Amino acid sequence: MNYIMLVCNAGMSTSMLVTKMQKAAQEQGIAVDIWAVPVSEAATEVASKEIDVLLLGPQVKFLLNDYKEKFEPAIKVDSINMLDYGTMNGANVFNFALQMIGD
């Protein structure tokens, strides 16, 4: 099982992306746990859950270097492509996360 956490400002629009990512995972037959949290809850989630990949929404991309310093190498951290986020392309974001897990 792989664990992917998305972080954004409030967790609302990213929750829609999570649904699309879960659909892509199901279509590929890959067992994965994907969820979204607001920035205010990210540190608590990292401390209490297993996470393979942490992806930041474009609106909080400014936190990327800070999160990399705090959480890597235990958790792979990156930001979501703005175009994929804007178009809610869950398949692309899911495949990007899988690529990170494989690296």
CSV table of C-alpha atoms in Angstrom, one decimal:
chain,number,residue,atom,x,y,z
A,1,MET,CA,0.0,0.0,0.0
A,2,ASN,CA,1.2,3.5,-0.9
A,3,TYR,CA,0.3,6.6,1.0
A,4,ILE,CA,-0.1,10.0,-0.7
A,5,MET,CA,-1.0,13.2,1.1
A,6,LEU,CA,-1.9,16.4,-0.6
A,7,VAL,CA,-1.6,19.7,1.2
A,8,CYS,CA,-3.4,22.9,0.2
A,9,ASN,CA,-4.8,26.1,1.9
A,10,ALA,CA,-8.1,24.7,3.0
A,11,GLY,CA,-8.4,21.2,1.6
A,12,MET,CA,-11.5,21.9,-0.5
A,13,SER,CA,-10.4,21.9,-4.1
A,14,THR,CA,-7.7,19.4,-3.4
A,15,SER,CA,-10.3,17.0,-2.1
A,16,MET,CA,-11.8,16.9,-5.6
A,17,LEU,CA,-8.4,16.1,-7.0
A,18,VAL,CA,-8.0,13.3,-4.4
A,19,THR,CA,-11.3,11.7,-5.8
A,20,LYS,CA,-9.9,11.8,-9.3
A,21,MET,CA,-6.6,10.4,-8.2
A,22,GLN,CA,-8.4,7.5,-6.4
A,23,LYS,CA,-10.3,6.8,-9.6
A,24,ALA,CA,-7.0,6.6,-11.5
A,25,ALA,CA,-5.5,4.3,-8.9
A,26,GLN,CA,-8.6,2.0,-9.1
A,27,GLU,CA,-8.4,1.9,-12.9
A,28,GLN,CA,-4.8,0.9,-12.7
A,29,GLY,CA,-5.5,-1.7,-9.9
A,30,ILE,CA,-3.1,0.0,-7.5
A,31,ALA,CA,-3.8,-0.1,-3.7
A,32,VAL,CA,-3.2,3.4,-2.4
A,33,ASP,CA,-4.4,5.7,0.4
A,34,ILE,CA,-4.8,9.3,-0.8
A,35,TRP,CA,-6.1,12.2,1.3
A,36,ALA,CA,-5.9,16.0,1.5
A,37,VAL,CA,-5.3,18.2,4.4
A,38,PRO,CA,-5.0,22.0,4.9
A,39,VAL,CA,-1.6,23.4,5.7
A,40,SER,CA,-2.6,23.9,9.4
A,41,GLU,CA,-2.9,20.1,9.8
A,42,ALA,CA,0.0,18.9,7.7
A,43,ALA,CA,2.6,18.6,10.6
A,44,THR,CA,0.1,16.6,12.7
A,45,GLU,CA,-0.6,14.2,9.8
A,46,VAL,CA,3.1,13.7,9.1
A,47,ALA,CA,3.7,12.9,12.8
A,48,SER,CA,0.8,10.4,13.1
A,49,LYS,CA,0.5,8.7,9.7
A,50,GLU,CA,2.6,6.7,7.3
A,51,ILE,CA,3.2,8.9,4.2
A,52,ASP,CA,5.3,8.0,1.1
A,53,VAL,CA,4.6,11.2,-0.9
A,54,LEU,CA,3.5,14.7,0.2
A,55,LEU,CA,2.3,16.9,-2.7
A,56,LEU,CA,1.7,20.6,-2.2
A,57,GLY,CA,-1.0,22.4,-4.1
A,58,PRO,CA,0.1,25.3,-6.3
A,59,GLN,CA,-1.4,27.8,-3.8
A,60,VAL,CA,1.1,26.7,-1.1
A,61,LYS,CA,4.0,25.9,-3.3
A,62,PHE,CA,6.0,28.6,-1.4
A,63,LEU,CA,6.3,26.0,1.4
A,64,LEU,CA,8.1,23.5,-0.8
A,65,ASN,CA,11.7,24.1,0.4
A,66,ASP,CA,10.6,24.3,4.0
A,67,TYR,CA,8.7,20.9,3.7
A,68,LYS,CA,11.6,19.3,1.9
A,69,GLU,CA,14.0,20.4,4.8
A,70,LYS,CA,11.6,19.1,7.4
A,71,PHE,CA,10.4,15.8,5.9
A,72,GLU,CA,12.8,14.5,3.3
A,73,PRO,CA,14.3,11.9,2.9
A,74,ALA,CA,11.7,10.0,5.0
A,75,ILE,CA,8.9,11.4,2.8
A,76,LYS,CA,9.2,12.5,-0.8
A,77,VAL,CA,8.0,16.0,-1.2
A,78,ASP,CA,7.1,18.0,-4.3
A,79,SER,CA,4.5,20.3,-5.7
A,80,ILE,CA,1.6,19.5,-8.0
A,81,ASN,CA,1.9,20.8,-11.6
A,82,MET,CA,-0.3,23.9,-11.8
A,83,LEU,CA,-1.9,22.8,-15.1
A,84,ASP,CA,-2.7,19.4,-13.8
A,85,TYR,CA,-4.2,21.0,-10.6
A,86,GLY,CA,-6.2,23.6,-12.6
A,87,THR,CA,-7.7,21.0,-14.9
A,88,MET,CA,-8.1,18.5,-12.0
A,89,ASN,CA,-6.1,15.8,-13.9
A,90,GLY,CA,-6.1,13.2,-11.2
A,91,ALA,CA,-4.5,10.6,-13.5
A,92,ASN,CA,-1.4,12.8,-14.2
A,93,VAL,CA,-1.0,13.8,-10.5
A,94,PHE,CA,-1.4,10.1,-9.4
A,95,ASN,CA,1.2,9.0,-12.0
A,96,PHE,CA,3.6,11.7,-10.9
A,97,ALA,CA,3.2,10.5,-7.3
A,98,LEU,CA,3.9,6.9,-8.4
A,99,GLN,CA,7.0,8.1,-10.2
A,100,MET,CA,8.2,9.7,-7.0
A,101,ILE,CA,7.6,6.5,-5.0
A,102,GLY,CA,9.6,4.6,-7.6
A,103,ASP,CA,12.6,6.9,-7.5
